[in-house]
């Protein structure tokens, strides 16, 4: 397989002199595709086939347009970290009842008014606040803004979803603004080149941001590449925050 992490499926293909619309993602099309982080499905796709993305365990983000009328069994089974962004306002009746088994979260009613990519960062707007949900750039230095603008409306960036930067091995530095009040677990899991991290606060142990569930495992989870942590705000540094960070 080619090591492409962000998959954009084309709405049409050309064979010879003929053009064809792509209407289905076939059964087992991306089965056990360990390298995929995100998938964009174009408008016009009608069917996501059986086990199409099953066991693609690094898949964290997929956008499903409302042209998709059928999702077949086990389409996303085993995609434990996956967040799905659906253009439809609710689940269509023809989607298999077990289509989202073992997944993380499903967001309905996602469209160009509340979903945007800017400077490689992917945002979803919920409750009038912007959430960073992914990163699709090769730029190594990431500076998250405190606000974004969608169609003339400003939204404060207040959260970073867990696994938002998972396996972004090209990233070397990240700056998080003080507008962010929630940073998800494992947000930098697998960012093996990250050496500088600027945080607005630290109200937990450092390993939490790399996937750990206990401060005792800081040494195992905090990346060896990380050599600089800057904290720009907050009232205190949490107990055991840097415990055993070697």
PDB file of C-alpha atoms in Angstrom:
ATOM      1  CA  UNK A   1       0.000   0.000   0.000  1.00  0.00           C
ATOM      2  CA  UNK A   2       1.015   3.619  -0.594  1.00  0.00           C
ATOM      3  CA  UNK A   3       1.426   5.498   2.683  1.00  0.00           C
ATOM      4  CA  UNK A   4      -1.334   8.088   2.174  1.00  0.00           C
ATOM      5  CA  UNK A   5      -2.972   9.090   5.446  1.00  0.00           C
ATOM      6  CA  UNK A   6      -5.734  11.395   4.194  1.00  0.00           C
ATOM      7  CA  UNK A   7      -7.935   9.792   1.538  1.00  0.00           C
ATOM      8  CA  UNK A   8     -10.089  11.932  -0.765  1.00  0.00           C
ATOM      9  CA  UNK A   9     -12.351   9.750  -2.903  1.00  0.00           C
ATOM     10  CA  UNK A  10     -13.001  11.131  -6.394  1.00  0.00           C
ATOM     11  CA  UNK A  11     -16.635  11.567  -7.472  1.00  0.00           C
ATOM     12  CA  UNK A  12     -15.782  10.422 -11.034  1.00  0.00           C
ATOM     13  CA  UNK A  13     -13.253   8.261 -12.837  1.00  0.00           C
ATOM     14  CA  UNK A  14     -12.177   8.148 -16.472  1.00  0.00           C
ATOM     15  CA  UNK A  15     -11.552   4.910 -18.334  1.00  0.00           C
ATOM     16  CA  UNK A  16     -10.464   5.443 -21.885  1.00  0.00           C
ATOM     17  CA  UNK A  17     -12.701   8.171 -23.282  1.00  0.00           C
ATOM     18  CA  UNK A  18     -15.570   7.473 -20.905  1.00  0.00           C
ATOM     19  CA  UNK A  19     -16.355   9.148 -17.572  1.00  0.00           C
ATOM     20  CA  UNK A  20     -18.142   7.269 -14.809  1.00  0.00           C
ATOM     21  CA  UNK A  21     -19.726   8.457 -11.557  1.00  0.00           C
ATOM     22  CA  UNK A  22     -18.484   6.768  -8.400  1.00  0.00           C
ATOM     23  CA  UNK A  23     -21.562   5.663  -6.460  1.00  0.00           C
ATOM     24  CA  UNK A  24     -20.316   2.979  -4.062  1.00  0.00           C
ATOM     25  CA  UNK A  25     -17.385   2.212  -1.793  1.00  0.00           C
ATOM     26  CA  UNK A  26     -17.070  -1.511  -2.299  1.00  0.00           C
ATOM     27  CA  UNK A  27     -17.164  -4.299   0.252  1.00  0.00           C
ATOM     28  CA  UNK A  28     -13.812  -4.535   2.107  1.00  0.00           C
ATOM     29  CA  UNK A  29     -12.430  -1.637   0.006  1.00  0.00           C
ATOM     30  CA  UNK A  30     -10.279  -0.265   2.856  1.00  0.00           C
ATOM     31  CA  UNK A  31     -10.414  -3.280   5.148  1.00  0.00           C
ATOM     32  CA  UNK A  32      -7.565  -3.237   7.699  1.00  0.00           C
ATOM     33  CA  UNK A  33      -5.973  -0.175   6.077  1.00  0.00           C
ATOM     34  CA  UNK A  34      -3.674   0.610   8.969  1.00  0.00           C
ATOM     35  CA  UNK A  35      -2.232   3.768   7.376  1.00  0.00           C
ATOM     36  CA  UNK A  36      -5.453   5.808   6.969  1.00  0.00           C
ATOM     37  CA  UNK A  37      -6.215   8.731   9.300  1.00  0.00           C
ATOM     38  CA  UNK A  38      -9.092  10.446   7.483  1.00  0.00           C
ATOM     39  CA  UNK A  39     -11.463   9.922   4.558  1.00  0.00           C
ATOM     40  CA  UNK A  40     -13.541  12.436   2.580  1.00  0.00           C
ATOM     41  CA  UNK A  41     -16.484  10.863   0.745  1.00  0.00           C
ATOM     42  CA  UNK A  42     -17.788  12.999  -2.145  1.00  0.00           C
ATOM     43  CA  UNK A  43     -21.378  13.914  -2.815  1.00  0.00           C
ATOM     44  CA  UNK A  44     -22.790  11.277  -5.166  1.00  0.00           C
ATOM     45  CA  UNK A  45     -21.651   8.222  -3.231  1.00  0.00           C
ATOM     46  CA  UNK A  46     -24.790   6.261  -2.353  1.00  0.00           C
ATOM     47  CA  UNK A  47     -23.502   3.095  -0.696  1.00  0.00           C
ATOM     48  CA  UNK A  48     -20.721   2.275   1.775  1.00  0.00           C
ATOM     49  CA  UNK A  49     -20.244  -1.461   1.410  1.00  0.00           C
ATOM     50  CA  UNK A  50     -19.921  -4.258   3.922  1.00  0.00           C
ATOM     51  CA  UNK A  51     -16.778  -4.007   6.088  1.00  0.00           C
ATOM     52  CA  UNK A  52     -15.540  -1.196   3.826  1.00  0.00           C
ATOM     53  CA  UNK A  53     -13.336   0.310   6.558  1.00  0.00           C
ATOM     54  CA  UNK A  54     -13.371  -2.504   9.104  1.00  0.00           C
ATOM     55  CA  UNK A  55     -10.349  -2.651  11.422  1.00  0.00           C
ATOM     56  CA  UNK A  56      -8.776   0.531  10.025  1.00  0.00           C
ATOM     57  CA  UNK A  57      -7.767   1.338  13.571  1.00  0.00           C
ATOM     58  CA  UNK A  58      -5.951   4.608  12.903  1.00  0.00           C
ATOM     59  CA  UNK A  59      -8.955   6.078  11.108  1.00  0.00           C
ATOM     60  CA  UNK A  60     -10.089   9.041  13.222  1.00  0.00           C
ATOM     61  CA  UNK A  61     -12.200  11.163  10.860  1.00  0.00           C
ATOM     62  CA  UNK A  62     -14.645  10.567   8.013  1.00  0.00           C
ATOM     63  CA  UNK A  63     -17.179  12.884   6.347  1.00  0.00           C
ATOM     64  CA  UNK A  64     -20.369  11.293   4.974  1.00  0.00           C
ATOM     65  CA  UNK A  65     -22.531  13.399   2.598  1.00  0.00           C
ATOM     66  CA  UNK A  66     -26.303  13.071   2.612  1.00  0.00           C
ATOM     67  CA  UNK A  67     -26.185  11.322  -0.776  1.00  0.00           C
ATOM     68  CA  UNK A  68     -25.226   8.157   1.145  1.00  0.00           C
ATOM     69  CA  UNK A  69     -28.479   6.246   1.494  1.00  0.00           C
ATOM     70  CA  UNK A  70     -27.046   2.895   2.582  1.00  0.00           C
ATOM     71  CA  UNK A  71     -24.260   1.839   4.932  1.00  0.00           C
ATOM     72  CA  UNK A  72     -23.886  -1.926   5.125  1.00  0.00           C
ATOM     73  CA  UNK A  73     -22.965  -4.172   8.025  1.00  0.00           C
ATOM     74  CA  UNK A  74     -19.644  -3.763   9.823  1.00  0.00           C
ATOM     75  CA  UNK A  75     -18.660  -0.862   7.553  1.00  0.00           C
ATOM     76  CA  UNK A  76     -16.681   0.729  10.406  1.00  0.00           C
ATOM     77  CA  UNK A  77     -16.344  -2.201  12.797  1.00  0.00           C
ATOM     78  CA  UNK A  78     -13.119  -2.050  14.785  1.00  0.00           C
ATOM     79  CA  UNK A  79     -12.539   1.641  14.058  1.00  0.00           C
ATOM     80  CA  UNK A  80     -12.315   2.408  17.762  1.00  0.00           C
ATOM     81  CA  UNK A  81     -11.017   5.988  17.447  1.00  0.00           C
ATOM     82  CA  UNK A  82     -13.276   7.070  14.595  1.00  0.00           C
ATOM     83  CA  UNK A  83     -15.387  10.218  14.668  1.00  0.00           C
ATOM     84  CA  UNK A  84     -17.981  10.472  11.894  1.00  0.00           C
ATOM     85  CA  UNK A  85     -19.313  13.760  10.511  1.00  0.00           C
ATOM     86  CA  UNK A  86     -22.634  13.316   8.715  1.00  0.00           C
ATOM     87  CA  UNK A  87     -24.325  15.875   6.498  1.00  0.00           C
ATOM     88  CA  UNK A  88     -27.707  14.279   7.236  1.00  0.00           C
ATOM     89  CA  UNK A  89     -29.535  15.583  10.293  1.00  0.00           C
ATOM     90  CA  UNK A  90     -30.365  12.074  11.507  1.00  0.00           C
ATOM     91  CA  UNK A  91     -29.595   8.476  10.633  1.00  0.00           C
ATOM     92  CA  UNK A  92     -31.256   7.383   7.366  1.00  0.00           C
ATOM     93  CA  UNK A  93     -33.480   4.328   7.754  1.00  0.00           C
ATOM     94  CA  UNK A  94     -31.528   2.267   5.219  1.00  0.00           C
ATOM     95  CA  UNK A  95     -28.273   2.398   7.150  1.00  0.00           C
ATOM     96  CA  UNK A  96     -27.521  -0.916   8.844  1.00  0.00           C
ATOM     97  CA  UNK A  97     -28.357  -0.850  12.551  1.00  0.00           C
ATOM     98  CA  UNK A  98     -24.808  -1.878  13.487  1.00  0.00           C
ATOM     99  CA  UNK A  99     -22.983   0.505  11.183  1.00  0.00           C
ATOM    100  CA  UNK A 100     -21.460   2.555  14.024  1.00  0.00           C
ATOM    101  CA  UNK A 101     -20.690  -0.264  16.443  1.00  0.00           C
ATOM    102  CA  UNK A 102     -17.378   0.259  18.308  1.00  0.00           C
ATOM    103  CA  UNK A 103     -16.924   3.811  16.978  1.00  0.00           C
ATOM    104  CA  UNK A 104     -16.414   6.929  19.054  1.00  0.00           C
ATOM    105  CA  UNK A 105     -18.806   9.772  18.175  1.00  0.00           C
ATOM    106  CA  UNK A 106     -21.201  10.677  15.378  1.00  0.00           C
ATOM    107  CA  UNK A 107     -21.969  14.323  14.566  1.00  0.00           C
ATOM    108  CA  UNK A 108     -25.143  15.064  12.569  1.00  0.00           C
ATOM    109  CA  UNK A 109     -26.020  18.075  10.451  1.00  0.00           C
ATOM    110  CA  UNK A 110     -22.431  18.848   9.479  1.00  0.00           C
ATOM    111  CA  UNK A 111     -22.122  21.134   6.451  1.00  0.00           C
ATOM    112  CA  UNK A 112     -20.215  24.120   5.065  1.00  0.00           C
ATOM    113  CA  UNK A 113     -21.733  26.332   7.772  1.00  0.00           C
ATOM    114  CA  UNK A 114     -20.139  24.390  10.636  1.00  0.00           C
ATOM    115  CA  UNK A 115     -17.287  22.335   9.145  1.00  0.00           C
ATOM    116  CA  UNK A 116     -14.169  23.897   7.676  1.00  0.00           C
ATOM    117  CA  UNK A 117     -10.479  23.309   6.939  1.00  0.00           C
ATOM    118  CA  UNK A 118      -8.130  26.262   7.418  1.00  0.00           C
ATOM    119  CA  UNK A 119      -4.330  26.125   7.259  1.00  0.00           C
ATOM    120  CA  UNK A 120      -4.472  22.355   7.514  1.00  0.00           C
ATOM    121  CA  UNK A 121      -6.564  22.363  10.694  1.00  0.00           C
ATOM    122  CA  UNK A 122     -10.036  20.829  10.580  1.00  0.00           C
ATOM    123  CA  UNK A 123     -12.790  22.397  12.687  1.00  0.00           C
ATOM    124  CA  UNK A 124     -16.364  21.583  13.624  1.00  0.00           C
ATOM    125  CA  UNK A 125     -18.591  24.238  15.201  1.00  0.00           C
ATOM    126  CA  UNK A 126     -20.864  23.017  18.000  1.00  0.00           C
ATOM    127  CA  UNK A 127     -22.833  25.241  20.383  1.00  0.00           C
ATOM    128  CA  UNK A 128     -21.251  28.317  18.757  1.00  0.00           C
ATOM    129  CA  UNK A 129     -17.712  27.194  19.630  1.00  0.00           C
ATOM    130  CA  UNK A 130     -15.073  25.760  17.294  1.00  0.00           C
ATOM    131  CA  UNK A 131     -13.452  22.381  17.991  1.00  0.00           C
ATOM    132  CA  UNK A 132     -10.199  21.244  16.383  1.00  0.00           C
ATOM    133  CA  UNK A 133     -10.905  17.705  15.158  1.00  0.00           C
ATOM    134  CA  UNK A 134      -7.989  16.974  12.836  1.00  0.00           C
ATOM    135  CA  UNK A 135      -4.918  18.098  10.926  1.00  0.00           C
ATOM    136  CA  UNK A 136      -4.306  17.608   7.192  1.00  0.00           C
ATOM    137  CA  UNK A 137      -1.065  19.385   6.405  1.00  0.00           C
ATOM    138  CA  UNK A 138       2.621  18.600   6.113  1.00  0.00           C
ATOM    139  CA  UNK A 139       3.596  21.894   7.750  1.00  0.00           C
ATOM    140  CA  UNK A 140       5.655  20.971  10.831  1.00  0.00           C
ATOM    141  CA  UNK A 141       4.860  24.045  12.940  1.00  0.00           C
ATOM    142  CA  UNK A 142       1.224  24.258  14.060  1.00  0.00           C
ATOM    143  CA  UNK A 143      -0.216  27.431  15.552  1.00  0.00           C
ATOM    144  CA  UNK A 144      -3.861  27.054  16.515  1.00  0.00           C
ATOM    145  CA  UNK A 145      -5.732  30.379  16.315  1.00  0.00           C
ATOM    146  CA  UNK A 146      -7.991  31.626  19.091  1.00  0.00           C
ATOM    147  CA  UNK A 147     -10.810  32.297  16.607  1.00  0.00           C
ATOM    148  CA  UNK A 148     -11.879  31.145  13.150  1.00  0.00           C
ATOM    149  CA  UNK A 149     -14.299  32.728  10.693  1.00  0.00           C
ATOM    150  CA  UNK A 150     -16.944  30.869   8.710  1.00  0.00           C
ATOM    151  CA  UNK A 151     -19.059  32.874   6.275  1.00  0.00           C
ATOM    152  CA  UNK A 152     -18.423  36.124   8.134  1.00  0.00           C
ATOM    153  CA  UNK A 153     -19.126  34.728  11.604  1.00  0.00           C
ATOM    154  CA  UNK A 154     -16.344  34.447  14.196  1.00  0.00           C
ATOM    155  CA  UNK A 155     -16.139  31.424  16.484  1.00  0.00           C
ATOM    156  CA  UNK A 156     -13.851  31.007  19.487  1.00  0.00           C
ATOM    157  CA  UNK A 157     -11.633  27.907  19.377  1.00  0.00           C
ATOM    158  CA  UNK A 158     -12.307  26.275  22.742  1.00  0.00           C
ATOM    159  CA  UNK A 159     -11.540  22.555  22.375  1.00  0.00           C
ATOM    160  CA  UNK A 160      -9.207  20.057  20.761  1.00  0.00           C
ATOM    161  CA  UNK A 161     -10.761  16.636  20.212  1.00  0.00           C
ATOM    162  CA  UNK A 162      -8.933  13.547  21.430  1.00  0.00           C
ATOM    163  CA  UNK A 163      -6.705  11.990  18.753  1.00  0.00           C
ATOM    164  CA  UNK A 164      -6.961  15.192  16.665  1.00  0.00           C
ATOM    165  CA  UNK A 165      -3.258  14.978  15.762  1.00  0.00           C
ATOM    166  CA  UNK A 166      -2.822  11.211  16.030  1.00  0.00           C
ATOM    167  CA  UNK A 167       0.150   9.878  14.032  1.00  0.00           C
ATOM    168  CA  UNK A 168       1.014  13.329  12.627  1.00  0.00           C
ATOM    169  CA  UNK A 169       4.671  12.361  12.490  1.00  0.00           C
ATOM    170  CA  UNK A 170       5.688  15.515  10.580  1.00  0.00           C
ATOM    171  CA  UNK A 171       4.691  17.920  13.373  1.00  0.00           C
ATOM    172  CA  UNK A 172       7.602  19.445  15.334  1.00  0.00           C
ATOM    173  CA  UNK A 173       5.885  22.205  17.326  1.00  0.00           C
ATOM    174  CA  UNK A 174       2.350  23.076  18.443  1.00  0.00           C
ATOM    175  CA  UNK A 175       1.092  26.305  20.019  1.00  0.00           C
ATOM    176  CA  UNK A 176      -2.339  26.152  21.704  1.00  0.00           C
ATOM    177  CA  UNK A 177      -4.033  29.495  22.505  1.00  0.00           C
ATOM    178  CA  UNK A 178      -5.509  30.447  25.874  1.00  0.00           C
ATOM    179  CA  UNK A 179      -9.015  30.336  24.382  1.00  0.00           C
ATOM    180  CA  UNK A 180      -8.785  26.521  24.503  1.00  0.00           C
ATOM    181  CA  UNK A 181     -10.298  25.147  27.713  1.00  0.00           C
ATOM    182  CA  UNK A 182     -10.492  21.451  26.798  1.00  0.00           C
ATOM    183  CA  UNK A 183      -7.743  19.235  25.373  1.00  0.00           C
ATOM    184  CA  UNK A 184      -8.643  15.613  24.683  1.00  0.00           C
ATOM    185  CA  UNK A 185      -6.793  12.516  25.787  1.00  0.00           C
ATOM    186  CA  UNK A 186      -4.205  11.210  23.330  1.00  0.00           C
ATOM    187  CA  UNK A 187      -4.381  14.338  21.204  1.00  0.00           C
ATOM    188  CA  UNK A 188      -0.686  14.000  20.265  1.00  0.00           C
ATOM    189  CA  UNK A 189      -0.497  10.212  20.258  1.00  0.00           C
ATOM    190  CA  UNK A 190       2.153   9.073  17.780  1.00  0.00           C
ATOM    191  CA  UNK A 191       3.504  12.563  16.952  1.00  0.00           C
ATOM    192  CA  UNK A 192       7.027  11.176  17.003  1.00  0.00           C
ATOM    193  CA  UNK A 193       8.776  14.379  15.838  1.00  0.00           C
ATOM    194  CA  UNK A 194       7.106  16.757  18.301  1.00  0.00           C
ATOM    195  CA  UNK A 195       9.771  18.606  20.295  1.00  0.00           C
ATOM    196  CA  UNK A 196       8.017  21.839  21.409  1.00  0.00           C
ATOM    197  CA  UNK A 197       4.558  22.171  22.960  1.00  0.00           C
ATOM    198  CA  UNK A 198       2.916  25.378  24.175  1.00  0.00           C
ATOM    199  CA  UNK A 199      -0.093  24.835  26.443  1.00  0.00           C
ATOM    200  CA  UNK A 200      -2.553  27.377  27.892  1.00  0.00           C
ATOM    201  CA  UNK A 201      -2.600  25.373  31.141  1.00  0.00           C
ATOM    202  CA  UNK A 202      -1.845  21.891  32.457  1.00  0.00           C
ATOM    203  CA  UNK A 203      -4.530  20.526  34.743  1.00  0.00           C
ATOM    204  CA  UNK A 204      -3.527  16.891  34.391  1.00  0.00           C
ATOM    205  CA  UNK A 205      -0.387  14.815  33.917  1.00  0.00           C
ATOM    206  CA  UNK A 206       1.573  15.379  30.699  1.00  0.00           C
ATOM    207  CA  UNK A 207       1.198  11.804  29.507  1.00  0.00           C
ATOM    208  CA  UNK A 208      -2.581  12.295  29.227  1.00  0.00           C
ATOM    209  CA  UNK A 209      -2.078  14.277  26.034  1.00  0.00           C
ATOM    210  CA  UNK A 210      -0.183  11.339  24.557  1.00  0.00           C
ATOM    211  CA  UNK A 211      -2.683   8.612  25.494  1.00  0.00           C
ATOM    212  CA  UNK A 212      -1.765   7.639  29.060  1.00  0.00           C
ATOM    213  CA  UNK A 213      -4.429   7.024  31.711  1.00  0.00           C
ATOM    214  CA  UNK A 214      -2.105   7.407  34.719  1.00  0.00           C
ATOM    215  CA  UNK A 215       0.675   9.794  35.718  1.00  0.00           C
ATOM    216  CA  UNK A 216       2.715   6.704  36.613  1.00  0.00           C
ATOM    217  CA  UNK A 217       3.002   5.980  32.886  1.00  0.00           C
ATOM    218  CA  UNK A 218       4.329   9.421  31.896  1.00  0.00           C
ATOM    219  CA  UNK A 219       7.694   7.922  31.041  1.00  0.00           C
ATOM    220  CA  UNK A 220       6.107   5.399  28.682  1.00  0.00           C
ATOM    221  CA  UNK A 221       3.808   7.824  26.843  1.00  0.00           C
ATOM    222  CA  UNK A 222       5.529  11.226  26.756  1.00  0.00           C
ATOM    223  CA  UNK A 223       7.530  11.289  23.531  1.00  0.00           C
ATOM    224  CA  UNK A 224      11.301  11.164  23.748  1.00  0.00           C
ATOM    225  CA  UNK A 225      11.411  13.874  21.093  1.00  0.00           C
ATOM    226  CA  UNK A 226       9.643  16.378  23.371  1.00  0.00           C
ATOM    227  CA  UNK A 227      12.227  18.699  24.893  1.00  0.00           C
ATOM    228  CA  UNK A 228      10.301  21.931  25.476  1.00  0.00           C
ATOM    229  CA  UNK A 229       6.960  22.609  27.205  1.00  0.00           C
ATOM    230  CA  UNK A 230       5.707  26.179  27.662  1.00  0.00           C
ATOM    231  CA  UNK A 231       2.693  26.910  29.873  1.00  0.00           C
ATOM    232  CA  UNK A 232       1.165  30.337  29.222  1.00  0.00           C
ATOM    233  CA  UNK A 233      -1.668  30.431  31.785  1.00  0.00           C
ATOM    234  CA  UNK A 234      -3.543  28.627  34.512  1.00  0.00           C
ATOM    235  CA  UNK A 235      -3.454  29.018  38.311  1.00  0.00           C
ATOM    236  CA  UNK A 236      -1.325  25.966  39.092  1.00  0.00           C
ATOM    237  CA  UNK A 237       0.509  23.041  37.627  1.00  0.00           C
ATOM    238  CA  UNK A 238      -1.350  19.846  38.484  1.00  0.00           C
ATOM    239  CA  UNK A 239       0.076  17.327  40.937  1.00  0.00           C
ATOM    240  CA  UNK A 240       2.390  14.818  39.246  1.00  0.00           C
ATOM    241  CA  UNK A 241       2.113  16.740  35.965  1.00  0.00           C
ATOM    242  CA  UNK A 242       5.703  16.002  34.973  1.00  0.00           C
ATOM    243  CA  UNK A 243       6.194  12.922  37.145  1.00  0.00           C
ATOM    244  CA  UNK A 244       8.970  10.728  35.774  1.00  0.00           C
ATOM    245  CA  UNK A 245       9.190  12.612  32.465  1.00  0.00           C
ATOM    246  CA  UNK A 246      12.690  11.650  31.434  1.00  0.00           C
TER     247      UNK A 246
END
